[in-house]
Short mmCIF file of C-alpha atoms in Angstrom, two decimals:
data_model
loop_
_atom_site.label_atom_id
_atom_site.label_comp_id
_atom_site.label_asym_id
_atom_site.label_seq_id
_atom_site.Cartn_x
_atom_site.Cartn_y
_atom_site.Cartn_z
CA MET A 1 0.00 0.00 0.00
CA GLU A 2 1.44 3.35 -1.09
CA ASP A 3 2.00 6.00 1.55
CA PRO A 4 -0.87 8.56 1.36
CA ARG A 5 1.66 11.38 1.68
CA ALA A 6 3.19 10.34 -1.62
CA ILE A 7 -0.27 10.18 -3.22
CA ILE A 8 -1.14 13.67 -1.96
CA ALA A 9 2.18 15.02 -3.23
CA ARG A 10 1.79 13.46 -6.70
CA GLU A 11 -1.90 13.61 -7.63
CA PRO A 12 -4.06 16.62 -8.56
CA MET A 13 -5.71 18.32 -5.60
CA HIS A 14 -9.26 17.24 -4.68
CA TYR A 15 -11.81 19.98 -4.08
CA ARG A 16 -11.78 19.16 -0.34
CA GLN A 17 -8.06 19.91 -0.24
CA ILE A 18 -8.74 23.19 -2.02
CA ILE A 19 -11.44 24.01 0.55
CA ALA A 20 -9.00 23.36 3.41
CA VAL A 21 -6.48 25.72 1.78
CA ALA A 22 -9.23 28.32 1.29
CA ILE A 23 -10.25 28.11 4.96
CA ALA A 24 -6.61 28.50 6.01
CA THR A 25 -6.35 31.55 3.74
CA ALA A 26 -9.50 33.01 5.33
CA LEU A 27 -8.02 32.38 8.78
CA ASN A 28 -4.92 34.32 7.76
CA ALA A 29 -7.19 37.12 6.55
CA LEU A 30 -8.79 37.09 9.99
CA ASP A 31 -5.29 37.47 11.44
CA GLY A 32 -4.71 40.47 9.18
CA PHE A 33 -7.82 42.20 10.45
CA ASP A 34 -7.14 41.35 14.09
CA VAL A 35 -3.62 42.80 13.95
CA LEU A 36 -4.70 46.11 12.39
CA SER A 37 -7.99 46.42 14.29
CA ILE A 38 -6.16 48.37 17.00
CA SER A 39 -4.90 50.83 14.36
CA PHE A 40 -8.43 51.59 13.19
CA ALA A 41 -9.65 51.92 16.78
CA ALA A 42 -6.65 53.98 17.92
CA PRO A 43 -8.03 57.49 17.13
CA GLY A 44 -11.17 56.81 19.17
CA ILE A 45 -9.17 55.30 22.03
CA SER A 46 -6.82 58.29 22.12
CA LYS A 47 -9.72 60.72 22.11
CA ASP A 48 -11.77 58.92 24.78
CA TRP A 49 -8.90 58.30 27.17
CA GLY A 50 -6.69 61.29 26.40
CA ILE A 51 -3.51 59.22 26.17
CA ASP A 52 -0.28 60.44 24.56
CA ARG A 53 1.54 59.05 21.52
CA ALA A 54 4.04 57.08 23.58
CA ALA A 55 1.34 55.16 25.46
CA LEU A 56 -0.65 54.60 22.27
CA GLY A 57 2.47 53.34 20.51
CA LEU A 58 2.97 50.72 23.19
CA VAL A 59 -0.63 49.52 22.82
CA LEU A 60 -0.13 49.29 19.04
CA SER A 61 2.77 46.87 19.55
CA MET A 62 1.32 44.65 22.28
CA GLU A 63 -0.33 42.08 20.01
CA LEU A 64 2.96 41.78 18.11
CA PHE A 65 4.71 40.66 21.29
CA GLY A 66 1.87 38.19 21.89
CA MET A 67 2.17 36.92 18.32
CA GLY A 68 5.83 36.09 18.88
CA ILE A 69 5.08 34.12 22.04
CA GLY A 70 2.04 32.42 20.50
CA ALA A 71 3.84 31.42 17.31
CA PHE A 72 6.59 29.74 19.32
CA ILE A 73 4.46 28.01 21.98
CA LEU A 74 1.36 27.13 19.95
CA GLY A 75 3.42 26.38 16.83
CA SER A 76 5.20 23.65 18.77
CA LEU A 77 1.84 22.49 20.13
CA ALA A 78 0.70 21.91 16.54
CA ASP A 79 3.48 19.35 16.16
CA ARG A 80 2.42 17.52 19.33
CA VAL A 81 -1.39 17.53 19.41
CA GLY A 82 -2.21 18.29 15.78
CA ARG A 83 -2.89 21.13 13.36
CA ARG A 84 -6.68 21.07 13.72
CA PRO A 85 -6.86 21.27 17.56
CA THR A 86 -4.34 24.11 17.46
CA LEU A 87 -6.45 26.04 14.94
CA LEU A 88 -9.50 25.68 17.18
CA ALA A 89 -7.61 26.71 20.31
CA CYS A 90 -6.26 29.79 18.55
CA LEU A 91 -9.74 30.79 17.41
CA VAL A 92 -11.03 30.58 20.98
CA ILE A 93 -8.12 32.73 22.23
CA MET A 94 -8.52 35.30 19.45
CA GLY A 95 -12.30 35.56 19.77
CA SER A 96 -12.12 35.92 23.54
CA GLY A 97 -9.31 38.48 23.34
CA MET A 98 -11.18 40.62 20.82
CA PHE A 99 -14.29 40.60 22.99
CA LEU A 100 -12.32 41.49 26.10
CA ALA A 101 -10.64 44.38 24.25
CA SER A 102 -14.06 45.88 23.64
CA THR A 103 -14.62 46.01 27.42
CA ALA A 104 -11.26 47.62 28.32
CA THR A 105 -11.32 50.85 30.31
CA SER A 106 -7.60 51.61 30.69
CA VAL A 107 -4.30 51.35 28.83
CA PRO A 108 -2.91 48.50 30.99
CA MET A 109 -6.15 46.53 30.61
CA LEU A 110 -6.28 47.00 26.84
CA SER A 111 -2.58 46.16 26.53
CA ALA A 112 -3.09 42.90 28.43
CA TYR A 113 -6.05 41.93 26.25
CA ARG A 114 -4.15 42.72 23.05
CA LEU A 115 -1.19 40.67 24.27
CA PHE A 116 -3.56 37.75 24.92
CA THR A 117 -5.16 38.12 21.47
CA GLY A 118 -1.69 38.09 19.90
CA LEU A 119 -1.03 34.63 21.38
CA GLY A 120 -3.82 33.21 19.22
CA ILE A 121 -2.81 35.18 16.14
CA GLY A 122 0.78 33.93 16.32
CA GLY A 123 -0.24 30.31 16.83
CA MET A 124 -2.69 30.58 13.94
CA LEU A 125 0.05 31.71 11.56
CA ALA A 126 2.19 28.68 12.39
CA ALA A 127 -0.68 26.17 12.21
CA THR A 128 -2.19 27.45 8.94
CA ASN A 129 1.22 27.35 7.26
CA ALA A 130 1.55 23.65 8.17
CA VAL A 131 -2.04 22.86 7.09
CA VAL A 132 -1.61 24.43 3.65
CA ALA A 133 1.77 22.78 3.04
CA GLU A 134 0.44 19.34 4.03
CA CYS A 135 -2.89 19.59 2.16
CA SER A 136 -1.22 20.63 -1.11
CA ASN A 137 0.39 18.52 -3.79
CA ALA A 138 4.05 19.08 -4.63
CA ARG A 139 3.28 21.10 -7.75
CA ARG A 140 1.00 23.61 -6.02
CA ARG A 141 2.57 23.76 -2.55
CA ASN A 142 4.54 26.99 -2.98
CA LEU A 143 1.62 28.59 -4.82
CA ASN A 144 -0.88 27.69 -2.11
CA VAL A 145 1.34 28.82 0.77
CA ALA A 146 1.87 32.15 -0.97
CA ILE A 147 -1.90 32.50 -1.59
CA MET A 148 -2.50 31.76 2.09
CA ALA A 149 -0.07 34.52 3.06
CA GLY A 150 -1.95 36.85 0.70
CA GLY A 151 -5.02 36.46 2.89
CA TYR A 152 -3.33 38.66 5.49
CA PRO A 153 -3.53 41.98 3.56
CA MET A 154 -6.94 41.01 2.17
CA GLY A 155 -8.22 40.76 5.73
CA ALA A 156 -6.83 44.20 6.45
CA ILE A 157 -8.53 45.61 3.34
CA VAL A 158 -11.97 44.03 3.80
CA GLY A 159 -11.95 44.16 7.59
CA GLY A 160 -10.62 47.70 7.58
CA SER A 161 -13.39 48.84 5.25
CA ILE A 162 -16.00 47.26 7.52
CA ALA A 163 -14.33 48.76 10.58
CA SER A 164 -14.44 52.24 9.03
CA TRP A 165 -18.13 51.77 8.28
CA LEU A 166 -18.84 50.56 11.82
CA LEU A 167 -17.00 53.53 13.32
CA GLY A 168 -19.03 55.87 11.13
CA VAL A 169 -22.33 54.23 12.07
CA THR A 170 -21.77 53.63 15.78
CA GLY A 171 -19.17 56.23 16.67
CA HIS A 172 -17.64 53.76 19.15
CA TRP A 173 -14.21 52.17 18.76
CA GLN A 174 -15.46 49.16 20.73
CA SER A 175 -17.55 48.09 17.71
CA VAL A 176 -14.36 47.18 15.81
CA PHE A 177 -13.39 44.58 18.42
CA GLU A 178 -16.96 43.33 18.83
CA PHE A 179 -17.18 42.68 15.09
CA GLY A 180 -13.83 40.88 15.15
CA SER A 181 -14.93 38.67 18.03
CA ILE A 182 -18.15 37.60 16.31
CA VAL A 183 -16.42 36.76 13.02
CA THR A 184 -13.68 34.83 14.82
CA PHE A 185 -16.12 32.61 16.70
CA CYS A 186 -18.03 31.95 13.45
CA PHE A 187 -14.91 30.26 12.04
CA ILE A 188 -14.92 27.54 14.72
CA PRO A 189 -17.74 25.42 13.16
CA LEU A 190 -16.20 25.93 9.69
CA VAL A 191 -12.86 24.48 10.83
CA ILE A 192 -14.61 21.57 12.59
CA TRP A 193 -16.63 20.81 9.46
CA LEU A 194 -14.19 21.47 6.61
CA VAL A 195 -10.60 21.11 7.91
CA PRO A 196 -9.65 17.53 8.88
CA GLU A 197 -6.39 16.73 10.63
CA THR A 198 -3.63 16.45 8.03
CA MET A 199 -2.59 12.96 6.98
CA ALA A 200 1.07 13.93 7.32
CA PHE A 201 0.55 14.55 11.04
CA LEU A 202 -1.57 11.41 11.58
CA LEU A 203 0.97 9.17 9.82
CA LEU A 204 3.82 10.67 11.78
CA LYS A 205 2.33 10.74 15.30
CA ARG A 206 -0.12 7.79 14.91
CA PRO A 207 -2.58 8.81 17.64
CA SER A 208 -5.52 6.59 18.63
CA GLY A 209 -7.96 6.27 15.72
CA ALA A 210 -5.42 7.53 13.19
CA LEU A 211 -6.28 4.89 10.56
CA GLU A 212 -10.00 5.69 10.75
CA LYS A 213 -9.34 9.42 10.41
CA ILE A 214 -6.98 8.90 7.47
CA ASN A 215 -9.47 6.63 5.69
CA ARG A 216 -12.31 9.07 6.28
CA THR A 217 -10.28 11.80 4.62
CA LEU A 218 -9.16 9.53 1.76
CA VAL A 219 -12.72 8.43 0.99
CA ARG A 220 -13.98 12.02 1.03
CA GLN A 221 -11.24 12.84 -1.46
CA GLY A 222 -12.33 9.99 -3.74
CA ARG A 223 -9.30 7.83 -2.95
CA GLN A 224 -9.00 4.23 -1.81
CA PRO A 225 -8.91 3.67 2.00
CA LEU A 226 -6.00 1.89 3.66
CA ALA A 227 -6.30 -1.66 4.98
CA THR A 228 -3.52 -1.01 7.49
CA MET A 229 -1.25 1.83 8.47
CA PRO A 230 1.91 2.11 6.33
CA PRO A 231 5.18 1.30 8.10
CA ALA A 232 6.32 3.97 10.49
CA ASP A 233 9.16 6.21 9.45
CA PRO A 234 12.49 4.48 10.14
CA VAL A 235 13.63 7.25 12.47
CA LYS A 236 10.99 9.12 14.41
CA GLU A 237 12.02 12.72 14.40
CA ARG A 238 11.94 14.62 17.65
CA THR A 239 9.58 17.56 17.94
CA SER A 240 11.47 19.39 20.68
CA VAL A 241 13.02 22.80 20.19
CA ALA A 242 16.45 21.13 20.35
CA ALA A 243 15.61 19.20 17.17
CA LEU A 244 15.41 22.49 15.29
CA PHE A 245 19.07 23.05 16.14
CA ALA A 246 20.27 19.53 15.34
CA PRO A 247 23.09 19.06 12.80
CA GLY A 248 21.82 19.90 9.35
CA LEU A 249 19.04 22.18 10.63
CA ALA A 250 20.75 24.51 13.10
CA SER A 251 22.15 26.94 10.55
CA VAL A 252 18.88 26.92 8.60
CA THR A 253 16.87 27.72 11.73
CA VAL A 254 19.18 30.51 12.86
CA MET A 255 19.37 32.16 9.46
CA LEU A 256 15.65 31.89 8.67
CA THR A 257 14.90 33.38 12.08
CA ALA A 258 17.24 36.29 11.40
CA VAL A 259 15.60 36.85 8.00
CA CYS A 260 12.15 36.98 9.58
CA PHE A 261 13.31 39.29 12.41
CA PHE A 262 14.89 41.92 10.18
CA HIS A 263 12.25 41.86 7.44
CA MET A 264 9.35 42.12 9.91
CA MET A 265 11.06 45.09 11.54
CA THR A 266 10.88 47.01 8.27
CA PHE A 267 7.40 45.80 7.30
CA TYR A 268 5.69 46.68 10.58
CA PHE A 269 7.45 50.03 10.83
CA LEU A 270 5.72 50.96 7.61
CA VAL A 271 2.21 49.57 8.19
CA LYS A 272 2.00 50.75 11.80
CA TRP A 273 3.33 54.26 11.20
CA ILE A 274 1.69 55.10 7.84
CA PRO A 275 -1.42 56.75 9.40
CA LYS A 276 0.61 58.90 11.81
CA ILE A 277 3.16 59.88 9.16
CA VAL A 278 0.42 60.94 6.73
CA VAL A 279 -1.35 62.98 9.43
CA ASP A 280 1.93 64.65 10.39
CA LEU A 281 2.37 65.66 6.75
CA GLY A 282 -0.83 67.70 7.06
CA PHE A 283 -3.54 65.35 5.80
CA ALA A 284 -6.79 64.43 7.54
CA PRO A 285 -6.99 61.19 9.58
CA ALA A 286 -9.58 59.78 7.14
CA SER A 287 -7.12 60.31 4.30
CA ALA A 288 -4.43 58.57 6.32
CA GLY A 289 -6.66 55.50 6.60
CA GLY A 290 -7.03 55.54 2.83
CA VAL A 291 -3.25 55.42 2.36
CA LEU A 292 -3.10 52.39 4.68
CA VAL A 293 -5.80 50.66 2.64
CA TRP A 294 -3.80 51.28 -0.55
CA ALA A 295 -0.73 49.87 1.17
CA ASN A 296 -2.63 46.66 1.87
CA VAL A 297 -3.97 46.57 -1.69
CA GLY A 298 -0.35 46.56 -2.83
CA GLY A 299 0.40 43.80 -0.33
CA ALA A 300 -2.43 41.64 -1.62
CA ILE A 301 -1.34 42.07 -5.25
CA GLY A 302 2.24 41.31 -4.25
CA SER A 303 1.20 38.03 -2.65
CA LEU A 304 -0.73 37.06 -5.78
CA ALA A 305 2.20 37.98 -8.01
CA VAL A 306 4.71 35.89 -6.09
CA SER A 307 2.19 33.02 -6.03
CA LEU A 308 1.99 32.97 -9.81
CA LEU A 309 5.69 33.56 -10.41
CA SER A 310 6.61 30.74 -8.00
CA GLN A 311 5.27 28.30 -10.59
CA LYS A 312 7.99 29.41 -13.02
CA VAL A 313 10.82 30.78 -10.87
CA GLY A 314 12.55 29.47 -7.76
CA ILE A 315 10.86 30.79 -4.63
CA ARG A 316 14.02 31.98 -2.84
CA PRO A 317 15.29 34.24 -5.69
CA LEU A 318 11.80 35.76 -5.82
CA VAL A 319 11.86 36.53 -2.10
CA VAL A 320 15.39 38.01 -2.18
CA ALA A 321 14.50 40.25 -5.15
CA SER A 322 11.28 41.38 -3.46
CA MET A 323 13.17 42.29 -0.30
CA VAL A 324 15.75 44.38 -2.16
CA LEU A 325 13.08 46.24 -4.14
CA GLY A 326 10.94 46.65 -1.01
CA ALA A 327 13.83 48.25 0.88
CA GLY A 328 14.28 50.72 -1.96
CA ALA A 329 10.58 51.58 -1.92
CA VAL A 330 10.64 52.24 1.84
CA VAL A 331 13.52 54.67 1.31
CA LEU A 332 11.48 56.43 -1.39
CA PHE A 333 8.48 56.64 0.96
CA GLY A 334 10.66 58.60 3.36
CA GLN A 335 11.42 61.30 0.81
CA GLY A 336 8.28 63.18 1.85
CA PHE A 337 5.72 63.08 -0.95
CA THR A 338 3.55 66.21 -0.93
CA THR A 339 0.39 64.74 -2.46
CA LEU A 340 -1.98 62.11 -1.15
CA SER A 341 -1.88 60.25 -4.46
CA GLY A 342 1.92 60.12 -4.33
CA LEU A 343 1.90 58.78 -0.77
CA SER A 344 -0.72 56.18 -1.67
CA LEU A 345 1.23 55.06 -4.74
CA ILE A 346 4.59 54.62 -3.00
CA ALA A 347 2.94 52.93 0.02
CA CYS A 348 1.21 50.56 -2.41
CA VAL A 349 4.49 49.79 -4.21
CA ALA A 350 6.43 49.32 -0.97
CA CYS A 351 3.89 46.88 0.48
CA PHE A 352 3.66 45.10 -2.88
CA PHE A 353 7.29 44.03 -2.54
CA LEU A 354 7.39 43.69 1.26
CA ASN A 355 4.33 41.45 1.42
CA ALA A 356 5.39 39.50 -1.66
CA ALA A 357 8.55 38.70 0.28
CA ILE A 358 6.52 37.54 3.30
CA ALA A 359 4.28 35.34 1.16
CA GLY A 360 7.24 33.71 -0.53
CA PHE A 361 9.16 33.39 2.73
CA TYR A 362 6.36 31.30 4.27
CA ALA A 363 6.83 28.85 1.38
CA VAL A 364 10.58 28.78 2.04
CA ILE A 365 9.93 27.94 5.71
CA ALA A 366 7.42 25.20 4.81
CA GLN A 367 9.84 23.44 2.47
CA SER A 368 12.81 23.84 4.83
CA TYR A 369 11.44 21.56 7.58
CA PRO A 370 10.08 17.98 7.57
CA ALA A 371 6.50 17.37 8.75
CA ALA A 372 7.61 16.45 12.28
CA LEU A 373 9.16 19.88 12.77
CA ARG A 374 7.14 22.06 10.41
CA GLY A 375 4.81 23.57 13.00
CA GLY A 376 7.55 24.08 15.57
CA GLY A 377 10.03 25.38 13.01
CA THR A 378 7.50 27.79 11.57
CA GLY A 379 6.50 28.87 15.08
CA LEU A 380 10.09 29.54 16.16
CA VAL A 381 10.98 31.48 13.01
CA ILE A 382 7.80 33.55 13.06
CA GLY A 383 7.88 33.90 16.84
CA VAL A 384 11.32 35.49 16.96
CA GLY A 385 10.45 37.40 13.81
CA ARG A 386 7.54 39.00 15.65
CA ALA A 387 10.03 40.45 18.10
CA GLY A 388 11.41 42.35 15.13
CA ALA A 389 7.86 43.30 14.18
CA ALA A 390 7.27 44.77 17.63
CA LEU A 391 10.68 46.43 17.69
CA GLY A 392 10.28 48.21 14.33
CA PRO A 393 7.50 50.64 15.37
CA ILE A 394 9.18 51.22 18.74
CA VAL A 395 12.57 52.04 17.20
CA ALA A 396 10.89 54.40 14.76
CA GLY A 397 9.06 56.11 17.63
CA VAL A 398 12.30 56.60 19.55
CA LEU A 399 14.03 58.03 16.49
CA PHE A 400 11.16 60.40 15.73
CA SER A 401 11.10 61.53 19.36
CA SER A 402 14.85 62.18 19.17
CA GLY A 403 14.28 64.67 16.38
CA TRP A 404 15.03 62.49 13.37
CA GLY A 405 13.19 63.35 10.18
CA LEU A 406 11.14 60.94 8.08
CA ALA A 407 13.88 60.40 5.47
CA PRO A 408 16.65 59.16 7.82
CA VAL A 409 14.17 57.06 9.83
CA ALA A 410 12.85 55.37 6.67
CA MET A 411 16.40 54.78 5.40
CA THR A 412 17.47 53.26 8.74
CA LEU A 413 14.46 50.94 9.03
CA ALA A 414 14.73 49.92 5.35
CA CYS A 415 18.12 48.40 6.20
CA GLY A 416 16.28 45.62 8.06
CA THR A 417 14.81 44.17 4.88
CA LEU A 418 18.10 44.66 3.04
CA ILE A 419 19.92 42.64 5.72
CA ALA A 420 17.21 39.95 5.48
CA ALA A 421 17.78 39.66 1.72
CA VAL A 422 21.52 39.16 2.18
CA VAL A 423 21.04 36.51 4.88
CA LEU A 424 18.38 34.60 2.93
CA SER A 425 20.62 34.44 -0.12
CA MET A 426 23.16 32.61 2.05
CA VAL A 427 20.78 30.00 3.49
CA ARG A 428 21.40 26.42 2.38
CA TYR A 429 18.54 23.99 2.92
CA ARG A 430 17.16 20.73 1.54
CA GLU A 431 13.55 20.89 0.40
CA SER A 432 11.04 18.57 2.07
CA VAL A 433 9.63 16.41 -0.74
CA ILE A 434 6.69 14.79 1.06
CA ALA A 435 4.32 16.98 3.04
#
């Protein structure tokens, strides 16, 4: 009996596999909205509570710290208990955190709730990456992982538009978090119904009832069920953090983590500071929100572009090129455009390349680790990378407060993505052939 992992890798994707990838993409879109929900609510929070920019800046970064912790802890959990249970746990955390944020009455309380929400967001990123990689065939794996990553800016676009409408109708910033909580909880039955545990995980860990679960999935995909479980892998790979630093993987883990750290520093500097920068240039807050939407439109198109190009070009050269061009665009953004259309255009171009690099980088991570370590490896890389994400806006705030102008700040933060490109070009890894 042929190993189902080889069948999945070789044969065309069944519509149920496509649905699982689509759900994972939608979950990443939910992440995108959850992360930027605080940005849309920030003007109302600042007005209601009378807090200064420094305190507001800290609140803006809290979920990024939580994402780093969640990606590391819950990403490893996905390798121990399964992808599906981890997705469900993350949805519960995210939905609860969004609801609690709507009840906050002080900066410390809101910061704690955003930190808690970030735990679920970070774990979700790691788990969805593993689900998409393991539900895809070999031909479409890079494409599907990049499409999944493209859900992130789409969530910011669609969710941000709804958030703006809600703020206009209700006049209360709490409505943004209430909407996010409701949508998050609605995904729980969808995951239970449409996203089975991946066969790669079941064949590797062999929990009780694994054969029945594998056969149920195979039959639903129109494939022949197994009479017995295939032979176990000759060497059962450890799922501990130490395994990520074993010979042959240590350098890959360290370098991929550095790439994520430095690139996220640049990316989140831009997306978190765009509204404030635009307002400081003399434009209305509503116009600033429009520039951020255009930035995410560029990010979504960038993800789609790298998805399509990955079918013809190696994924790593695409990511390195996107990083170099993205760094250049961030420098251009700092030159101080005097028109709203100019700001929107350069923000769109910058996020096109920066998010294209993120989408492609997720595919690089997925193919760099075997199934036994994919969730944990993804979680560690993204988790430490989120420290860079949180650090980027903070460093920019310190530099601005020290009297630096937009141009030198943008040039300094753009160096993060440039460093990431250099490091990624030096990484040497062996692609995982079977999901």
